Amino acid sequence: MLDFPRWKKIFLWAITLVAIAAALPSITSLSGLKWPSSLPDPEVNLGLDLAGGSHILLEADPAEVAATRLEKLEEQVRDALRRNEPRIAIGDISTRGNRLTFMLEDPSMVDAAREAILPFTDGAGTVRDWNIEVVDGSRFILTPTEAGLENAIQTAMESATDVVRRRIDGLGTREPTIIRQGDTRIVVQVPGLGDPEALKELLGKTAALEFKLVVREASQDEVLSGLAAEGQVFPYAESAGLPGGVVVERLGGISGETLTEAQQSFDAQDNSPVVDITFDPDGARKFSRMTTQNTGERFAIILDDEVISAPVMREPIRGGRSQISGGFTVESANQLAIQLQSGALPVALEVVEERTVGPDLGADSIRKGMLAMGVGSLLVVVLMIATYGRFGVYATAALVLNVGMILGIMAVMNTTLTLPGIAGFVLTIGAAVDANVLINERIREERKRGRRVVAAVENGYKEASRAIYDANITNFIAGMLLFLFGSGPIRGFAVVLIIGLFTSVFTAVTLTRMWVAGWLRKKRPSELHV
C-alpha cells in the first residue's frame, strides 16, 4: 500500500498534468476567456446543439435510380453486342416502360446475344438484377427485378452518403453528423456553419460531369422539349451566358468517374477562376483519343445536365490534364472542385427539410449545464468533506482532476461535445463520487473489524477496487455498444462516457491511493477519521 516508487509518482503526475494542460484551451473557451494565440490550442469541438449550425434533410428519388440504371444497361448492351465476335447487329432499341427492349437483325444470333449480355443482368450473389425474355424469336425484353432494384437503391444511397461526407470534409468543417434515415434519406448536420444556402448549393448538385461531342446548336424549342433527332439536348448553364443549348451524341464520351484530381485555379491568359482536372490513365487515354480523332470539332462540358462550355478541340489534349472554365467566381470554382474531387452523386438528392440552429441556444445550454455542474459539484464537495474529512478532500481533488482530464483527452482526440455529452459528464462525475464513497466505506468497515490503519486502508482499496472495476467494465461495454450502433448525439454521449470511465477510475482509485499512501508514510497516524 505504501510502496509508491518515485518513478511511478512522476509517471502518474505527468499523465495528469498533460491531460489538464490539454484541457486549458477548452476551459478558457467555454468560460468566455481568451487563450493566448502563441500557445497550442487543442480544443473540444462543440456539436450542433451547442455551437449552432446547419441541419438539412436530403432525399433521393428511387425512380431516378431506376432510370439511371436502365440508361447504363442500354450502353452496356450496345457495347457488348458491338464488341462480340462476330458482331451482333440490332435494330430498334427502346427504354420505354422502365424496361429495355431490342430486336436482333439475325434471329440465329439469339443464343450468342444472350451469352453476351448475361454478365450485366446477373446481380451480386443470388440476386438477379434483370430478367431476360425473348419473344417472337428475336426480340429481347430485359425487365428489372424488384430485389435487384432494391439492392441498387441501397448501393446508391450508401455511395451518396460517402460522397456527401467527402464534400463536407472538403469544407474543412469538423465533426459533422451524416447519417442515413430510412431507405432514401440522409441527415446532414454541420456545427458552426451558419449558411444553409451554401450547404445546399454544395450538396444539392449531383456533380455528374461529362464530355460529349457536339452535333449542332439546339434551338430554343428543342431545348424546351428536350428532344432532337440526332442525339440528346442540353441547355447552356446560366453562367455560360448563351441562349438555347446544344445537341450532343447520345452515347459515348467521357464521364467524370475517371477524374483523380480537381482543384480551383486561375486561367493563365485572363486570370479568371477555373477548375484544373486530371484524369486517371484510362480517362487520359480516352480523352486523348477523343481529342485526336475529333480535332477541329466541338465538345461540350456538361455538368448536371447543363452545358458549362462547348469549346473547339484545336489540337489533341494528351497527358490527362484539362481545364474547365465557364464564368466562375472563386467561390463557385472552389465549390465545383470540391464536388468533382469528392465524386458524383449516384443519385440526385433533394433538400426536403432545412433549419439553422442559432448559437444562442447552445450558449444557454452550456451556461445552464455549467451552472448545474457547479452547484452539483459544490454540494458533493461539501457532503464528501463533511462525511469523510481528509479522505473527502482527496475525493474532491480527484473529482476536479477527473473533469479536467476528460476535457483534455477529448481535446487531444478532437472529439465533439454535445448536449448529451454534458449528460455523460454528469454521469461520470457521479460514478467517480460513487467510487470514492465505496472505497471510504470499505475502509470504515475494515477499521470496525479491528484492522490496523495501514491494513484497513490497504484492504479497503483492494476490496472496493474489485467492485469498481466490475461496474466500470459493464458500463464500458454499454458505452461501446452505444458508440458502435448509435449515431450523432448518442455517439457523443458514448464518447464522454467511455473517456470518463477511464479517468474516473484513474483519479478515484489510483491518484487518491497515491495521496493516501504519501500521507500515511509521512504522518504514521494511529487512527483514521473516515
XYZ file of C-alpha atoms in Angstrom:
530
model
C 0.000 0.000 0.000
C 2.715 2.459 0.950
C 5.041 1.334 -1.810
C 4.853 4.077 -4.433
C 8.275 4.424 -6.072
C 9.362 7.823 -7.287
C 9.185 6.884 -10.976
C 5.581 5.797 -10.534
C 4.617 9.068 -8.854
C 6.331 11.064 -11.607
C 4.571 8.986 -14.249
C 1.117 9.450 -12.681
C 1.586 13.191 -12.180
C 2.900 13.554 -15.720
C -0.215 11.918 -17.178
C -2.436 14.104 -15.027
C -0.693 17.369 -15.812
C -0.522 16.708 -19.555
C -4.255 15.985 -19.660
C -5.058 19.078 -17.603
C -2.817 21.234 -19.806
C -4.653 19.958 -22.891
C -7.951 20.942 -21.264
C -6.984 24.560 -20.526
C -7.830 25.983 -24.020
C -11.274 24.359 -23.852
C -11.883 25.580 -20.293
C -10.984 29.168 -21.224
C -13.130 28.952 -24.373
C -16.181 27.638 -22.505
C -15.658 30.313 -19.851
C -15.563 33.083 -22.455
C -11.864 33.858 -21.811
C -9.207 34.289 -24.499
C -6.485 31.672 -24.864
C -3.087 33.101 -25.985
C -2.683 32.553 -29.714
C 1.015 31.828 -29.272
C 0.221 28.596 -27.367
C -1.084 25.315 -28.810
C -4.859 25.115 -28.567
C -6.282 21.596 -28.761
C -9.913 22.449 -28.213
C -13.060 20.404 -27.732
C -15.414 20.847 -30.682
C -18.969 21.842 -29.840
C -21.804 19.950 -31.511
C -24.698 21.438 -33.462
C -26.848 21.746 -30.337
C -24.156 23.755 -28.524
C -22.345 25.715 -31.255
C -25.271 26.194 -33.639
C -25.036 25.377 -37.338
C -26.982 23.985 -40.264
C -29.277 20.991 -40.482
C -30.652 19.686 -43.765
C -32.505 16.551 -44.754
C -31.777 15.149 -48.223
C -33.984 12.711 -50.079
C -33.342 10.633 -53.203
C -35.919 9.648 -55.817
C -35.897 5.852 -56.371
C -37.355 6.396 -59.852
C -34.206 8.246 -60.847
C -32.056 5.329 -59.680
C -34.129 3.042 -61.896
C -33.807 5.412 -64.875
C -30.040 5.781 -64.465
C -29.676 2.039 -64.130
C -31.682 1.481 -67.309
C -29.593 4.001 -69.262
C -26.379 2.341 -68.086
C -27.707 -1.074 -69.107
C -28.516 0.210 -72.589
C -24.965 1.415 -73.087
C -23.534 -1.856 -71.739
C -25.751 -3.930 -74.040
C -24.902 -1.852 -77.107
C -21.201 -2.059 -76.325
C -21.267 -5.826 -75.604
C -23.116 -6.682 -78.819
C -20.883 -4.411 -80.874
C -17.709 -5.982 -79.423
C -18.965 -9.553 -79.810
C -17.167 -11.727 -82.392
C -18.913 -11.836 -84.776
C -20.632 -8.525 -84.207
C -24.341 -8.842 -83.343
C -26.419 -6.256 -85.189
C -29.586 -4.946 -83.566
C -32.489 -2.896 -84.852
C -34.813 -0.828 -82.712
C -33.834 -0.396 -79.068
C -36.158 1.179 -76.515
C -36.192 2.022 -72.782
C -39.895 2.732 -72.551
C -41.911 1.279 -69.701
C -38.827 1.020 -67.427
C -37.553 -1.948 -69.439
C -35.033 -2.396 -72.211
C -36.172 -3.938 -75.494
C -34.266 -4.521 -78.707
C -34.542 -6.738 -81.778
C -31.796 -8.753 -83.434
C -31.398 -8.388 -87.163
C -30.306 -12.052 -87.364
C -32.565 -14.363 -85.266
C -29.911 -17.100 -85.381
C -27.760 -14.979 -83.031
C -30.187 -15.228 -80.105
C -28.007 -17.571 -78.039
C -24.864 -15.541 -78.701
C -26.667 -12.318 -77.739
C -27.975 -13.861 -74.528
C -24.471 -15.025 -73.647
C -23.033 -11.548 -74.330
C -25.487 -9.621 -72.144
C -25.766 -12.192 -69.355
C -22.916 -10.654 -67.228
C -24.856 -7.375 -66.959
C -28.089 -8.985 -65.836
C -26.664 -11.117 -63.037
C -26.556 -9.291 -59.732
C -24.448 -9.818 -56.630
C -24.731 -13.243 -55.012
C -28.036 -14.948 -55.718
C -29.872 -11.717 -56.562
C -30.626 -11.316 -60.270
C -30.764 -7.699 -61.485
C -32.660 -8.200 -64.741
C -34.954 -10.863 -66.141
C -34.287 -11.768 -69.800
C -37.175 -12.716 -72.037
C -37.056 -13.456 -75.780
C -40.295 -13.065 -77.749
C -41.059 -13.576 -81.425
C -37.766 -15.409 -81.856
C -35.545 -12.297 -81.952
C -36.868 -9.599 -79.608
C -35.172 -9.277 -76.206
C -37.014 -7.782 -73.216
C -34.940 -7.007 -70.114
C -37.100 -6.243 -67.054
C -35.659 -5.113 -63.697
C -36.266 -7.456 -60.760
C -37.624 -5.987 -57.525
C -34.729 -7.388 -55.482
C -32.194 -6.026 -57.958
C -33.752 -2.560 -57.865
C -33.842 -2.510 -54.060
C -30.204 -3.562 -54.000
C -29.328 -0.796 -56.472
C -31.118 1.825 -54.340
C -29.291 0.677 -51.217
C -25.945 0.759 -53.016
C -26.677 4.202 -54.468
C -27.627 5.602 -51.046
C -24.505 4.191 -49.394
C -22.371 5.692 -52.125
C -24.275 9.013 -51.898
C -23.654 9.144 -48.133
C -19.917 8.699 -48.718
C -19.911 11.429 -51.374
C -21.791 13.820 -49.059
C -19.270 13.092 -46.302
C -16.334 13.809 -48.627
C -17.894 17.090 -49.758
C -18.455 18.215 -46.160
C -14.879 17.244 -45.309
C -13.763 19.430 -48.209
C -15.164 22.436 -46.355
C -12.765 21.770 -43.512
C -15.668 21.530 -41.083
C -15.030 19.414 -38.028
C -17.273 16.676 -36.703
C -20.302 16.861 -38.998
C -23.118 14.382 -38.471
C -24.052 12.474 -41.642
C -26.421 9.554 -41.144
C -28.931 7.582 -43.171
C -32.601 7.948 -42.273
C -34.827 5.273 -43.724
C -34.156 3.903 -47.198
C -33.829 7.118 -49.208
C -32.941 9.954 -46.811
C -29.699 11.396 -45.430
C -29.492 13.744 -42.441
C -26.648 16.274 -42.533
C -25.763 18.443 -39.536
C -22.753 20.752 -39.729
C -21.857 22.531 -36.456
C -20.574 26.081 -36.814
C -21.846 26.534 -40.390
C -24.461 29.258 -40.278
C -25.145 29.443 -44.017
C -27.530 26.638 -45.031
C -27.718 28.042 -48.594
C -24.012 27.348 -49.112
C -24.506 23.843 -47.774
C -27.487 23.261 -50.067
C -25.501 24.543 -53.033
C -22.667 22.165 -52.251
C -24.776 19.072 -51.610
C -27.687 19.737 -53.945
C -25.697 19.217 -57.125
C -25.044 15.770 -58.489
C -21.698 16.890 -59.992
C -22.132 14.427 -62.849
C -19.510 15.628 -65.332
C -19.494 14.507 -68.965
C -17.546 15.378 -72.088
C -19.563 14.729 -75.242
C -19.150 15.594 -78.915
C -21.392 18.391 -80.152
C -23.588 17.591 -83.144
C -25.003 21.100 -83.558
C -26.576 24.016 -81.759
C -30.082 23.343 -80.444
C -32.986 25.694 -80.959
C -34.981 27.118 -78.064
C -37.879 24.809 -78.926
C -35.600 21.764 -78.865
C -34.196 22.838 -75.505
C -37.705 23.199 -74.088
C -38.846 19.840 -75.469
C -35.543 18.100 -74.724
C -35.831 16.214 -77.992
C -33.710 16.140 -81.137
C -33.420 13.556 -83.860
C -29.608 13.323 -83.789
C -28.965 12.970 -80.067
C -29.509 14.439 -76.606
C -30.340 18.088 -75.973
C -28.716 20.004 -73.134
C -29.280 23.697 -72.324
C -26.464 26.120 -71.660
C -25.879 26.851 -67.989
C -26.750 30.345 -66.811
C -23.061 31.047 -66.171
C -22.281 30.385 -69.867
C -24.359 33.433 -70.839
C -25.644 31.829 -74.048
C -29.206 31.185 -75.231
C -30.513 27.780 -76.248
C -28.321 24.706 -75.953
C -26.540 22.024 -77.931
C -27.321 18.609 -79.373
C -24.698 16.028 -78.426
C -24.113 12.399 -79.344
C -26.317 10.341 -77.085
C -23.820 7.626 -76.181
C -20.061 7.614 -75.800
C -17.947 10.459 -74.478
C -16.095 10.546 -71.164
C -17.592 10.735 -67.696
C -16.242 12.394 -64.573
C -15.759 8.996 -62.939
C -12.268 8.908 -64.430
C -11.167 12.099 -62.631
C -8.465 11.740 -59.998
C -7.967 15.371 -59.065
C -9.834 18.669 -59.300
C -8.755 21.968 -57.853
C -9.574 25.641 -58.247
C -7.023 27.643 -60.198
C -6.744 30.729 -62.418
C -6.575 30.937 -66.189
C -3.096 31.915 -67.360
C -4.445 34.306 -70.021
C -7.171 36.321 -68.332
C -6.664 35.308 -64.674
C -10.298 34.209 -64.388
C -11.169 31.401 -61.908
C -11.123 27.929 -63.477
C -11.013 24.313 -62.314
C -7.995 22.188 -63.223
C -8.817 18.498 -63.635
C -6.678 15.390 -64.007
C -7.840 12.070 -65.449
C -6.719 8.610 -64.397
C -4.734 6.596 -67.014
C -7.893 5.139 -68.538
C -9.616 8.527 -68.688
C -6.471 10.190 -70.063
C -6.301 7.588 -72.832
C -9.956 8.106 -73.761
C -9.657 11.891 -73.601
C -6.552 11.843 -75.789
C -8.267 9.550 -78.303
C -11.399 11.696 -78.384
C -9.483 14.942 -78.936
C -7.178 13.334 -81.506
C -9.938 11.748 -83.583
C -12.129 14.853 -83.456
C -9.671 17.738 -83.751
C -11.487 20.755 -85.071
C -14.813 19.578 -83.661
C -16.597 20.972 -80.608
C -17.079 19.050 -77.399
C -19.468 20.009 -74.640
C -18.506 20.087 -70.966
C -21.753 19.065 -69.284
C -22.292 19.353 -65.554
C -25.563 18.113 -64.092
C -27.295 18.184 -67.484
C -26.207 21.767 -68.243
C -23.530 22.820 -70.710
C -20.842 24.868 -68.975
C -18.931 25.471 -72.203
C -18.554 23.941 -75.660
C -15.075 24.795 -76.970
C -13.452 23.637 -80.218
C -10.737 20.996 -79.885
C -7.976 22.813 -81.767
C -5.360 20.179 -81.013
C -5.126 16.784 -79.273
C -5.038 17.061 -75.489
C -2.636 14.495 -74.094
C -1.281 13.917 -70.602
C -4.652 13.570 -68.898
C -4.916 17.227 -67.821
C -7.556 19.726 -68.802
C -9.295 22.836 -67.556
C -12.928 23.749 -67.032
C -13.863 27.396 -67.484
C -17.286 28.977 -67.629
C -17.788 32.298 -65.886
C -16.875 31.041 -62.410
C -16.244 33.089 -59.331
C -13.509 31.932 -56.965
C -16.157 30.536 -54.614
C -18.137 28.687 -57.298
C -14.940 27.291 -58.864
C -13.754 26.083 -55.476
C -17.168 24.553 -54.798
C -17.143 22.762 -58.153
C -13.627 21.481 -57.445
C -14.831 20.040 -54.123
C -17.822 18.420 -55.829
C -15.716 16.883 -58.599
C -12.971 15.777 -56.214
C -15.498 14.020 -53.968
C -17.122 12.269 -56.944
C -20.528 12.494 -58.500
C -23.623 11.636 -56.564
C -25.020 8.343 -57.902
C -28.498 9.779 -57.466
C -29.794 13.337 -57.210
C -30.637 14.441 -53.670
C -33.402 16.933 -52.977
C -33.451 19.082 -49.854
C -36.760 18.328 -48.127
C -36.035 19.997 -44.769
C -33.631 22.652 -43.610
C -33.116 24.684 -40.494
C -30.455 26.737 -38.821
C -29.681 26.260 -35.148
C -28.547 29.517 -33.584
C -25.553 29.599 -31.237
C -27.633 31.394 -28.576
C -29.497 28.200 -27.763
C -26.206 26.330 -27.374
C -24.703 29.095 -25.237
C -27.748 28.961 -22.972
C -27.406 25.184 -22.713
C -23.710 25.477 -21.869
C -24.429 28.140 -19.246
C -27.161 26.071 -17.602
C -25.082 22.914 -17.849
C -22.093 24.608 -16.249
C -24.361 26.026 -13.524
C -25.833 22.591 -12.831
C -22.379 21.020 -12.740
C -21.093 23.800 -10.471
C -23.971 23.593 -7.987
C -23.966 19.799 -8.017
C -20.197 19.617 -7.581
C -20.288 22.119 -4.692
C -22.932 20.086 -2.873
C -20.941 16.895 -3.463
C -17.746 18.544 -2.179
C -19.451 19.763 0.995
C -21.039 16.367 1.591
C -17.835 14.408 0.948
C -15.655 16.596 3.185
C -18.271 16.675 5.936
C -18.667 12.897 5.809
C -15.114 11.647 5.222
C -12.852 14.511 6.364
C -9.369 14.233 4.821
C -10.485 11.399 2.589
C -13.299 13.646 1.358
C -10.720 16.292 0.412
C -8.815 13.676 -1.594
C -12.054 12.627 -3.291
C -12.863 16.250 -4.129
C -9.419 16.848 -5.636
C -9.806 13.657 -7.678
C -13.205 14.876 -8.881
C -11.808 18.187 -10.149
C -8.909 16.491 -11.903
C -11.337 13.997 -13.421
C -13.346 16.766 -15.129
C -10.179 18.389 -16.440
C -8.768 15.106 -17.734
C -11.982 14.291 -19.618
C -11.879 17.668 -21.371
C -8.164 17.298 -22.077
C -8.493 13.837 -23.625
C -11.496 14.965 -25.689
C -9.474 17.925 -26.970
C -6.500 15.741 -27.910
C -8.791 13.232 -29.644
C -10.569 16.112 -31.441
C -13.970 14.805 -30.365
C -17.188 16.791 -30.164
C -19.101 17.838 -27.064
C -22.861 17.773 -27.494
C -25.750 18.345 -25.115
C -25.985 14.575 -24.413
C -22.224 14.733 -23.879
C -22.783 17.096 -20.952
C -25.160 14.480 -19.540
C -22.317 11.969 -19.950
C -20.097 14.351 -17.980
C -22.538 14.493 -15.090
C -22.915 10.711 -15.148
C -19.150 10.103 -14.955
C -18.831 12.584 -12.088
C -21.486 10.613 -10.243
C -19.584 7.394 -10.973
C -16.360 8.931 -9.641
C -18.108 10.009 -6.432
C -19.583 6.527 -6.058
C -16.117 5.007 -6.355
C -14.753 7.198 -3.566
C -17.766 6.512 -1.363
C -17.275 2.784 -1.907
C -13.575 2.968 -1.018
C -14.122 5.055 2.099
C -16.965 2.853 3.339
C -14.832 -0.260 2.872
C -12.034 1.385 4.893
C -14.546 2.151 7.659
C -15.668 -1.453 7.734
C -12.086 -2.697 7.926
C -11.412 -0.423 10.902
C -14.560 -1.639 12.637
C -13.281 -5.180 12.245
C -10.227 -4.146 14.236
C -7.621 -3.959 11.464
C -4.752 -1.554 11.903
C -4.737 1.728 9.993
C -2.478 0.729 7.088
C -4.092 -2.714 6.768
C -7.590 -1.176 6.832
C -6.702 1.295 4.091
C -4.983 -1.375 2.011
C -7.869 -3.863 2.294
C -10.411 -1.075 1.754
C -8.823 -0.080 -1.567
C -8.301 -3.719 -2.577
C -11.877 -4.862 -1.929
C -13.527 -1.713 -3.283
C -11.383 -1.749 -6.416
C -12.827 -5.112 -7.471
C -16.373 -3.798 -7.306
C -15.369 -0.554 -9.053
C -13.640 -2.415 -11.887
C -16.613 -4.762 -12.350
C -19.091 -1.887 -12.510
C -16.962 0.111 -14.941
C -16.360 -2.868 -17.225
C -20.128 -3.254 -17.506
C -20.538 0.445 -18.247
C -17.682 0.290 -20.765
C -19.422 -2.493 -22.696
C -22.635 -0.474 -22.725
C -20.736 2.613 -23.876
C -19.025 0.717 -26.697
C -22.349 -0.651 -27.905
C -23.809 2.863 -27.931
C -20.803 4.114 -29.870
C -20.831 1.283 -32.427
C -24.571 1.167 -33.070
C -25.583 4.723 -32.198
C -25.179 7.886 -34.212
C -24.986 11.643 -33.733
C -25.730 12.765 -30.160
C -25.832 9.159 -28.904
C -22.240 8.690 -30.034
C -21.323 11.975 -28.363
C -22.753 10.673 -25.109
C -20.919 7.345 -25.525
C -17.550 9.038 -26.169
C -17.769 11.149 -22.994
C -18.966 8.124 -21.015
C -16.103 5.879 -22.168
C -13.421 8.516 -21.573
C -14.971 9.333 -18.202
C -14.868 5.694 -17.117
C -11.090 5.542 -17.565
C -10.408 8.923 -15.962
C -12.733 8.320 -13.006
C -11.048 5.002 -12.198
C -7.640 6.612 -12.620
C -8.392 9.589 -10.370
C -10.689 7.912 -7.807
C -8.601 4.778 -7.305
C -5.015 5.364 -8.434
C -4.434 9.042 -7.621
C -6.265 9.044 -4.269
C -4.378 5.868 -3.311
C -1.085 7.596 -4.085
C -2.088 10.619 -1.999
C -3.306 8.472 0.944
C -0.116 6.374 0.816
C 2.002 9.519 0.926
C 0.087 10.848 3.902
C 0.330 7.535 5.797
C 4.083 7.276 5.212
C 4.628 10.826 6.356
C 2.320 11.011 9.399
C 2.030 7.365 10.515
C -1.383 8.070 12.154
C -2.706 5.697 14.826
C -6.344 6.491 13.992
C -8.392 7.340 10.901
C -11.262 9.818 10.783
C -13.107 8.470 7.814
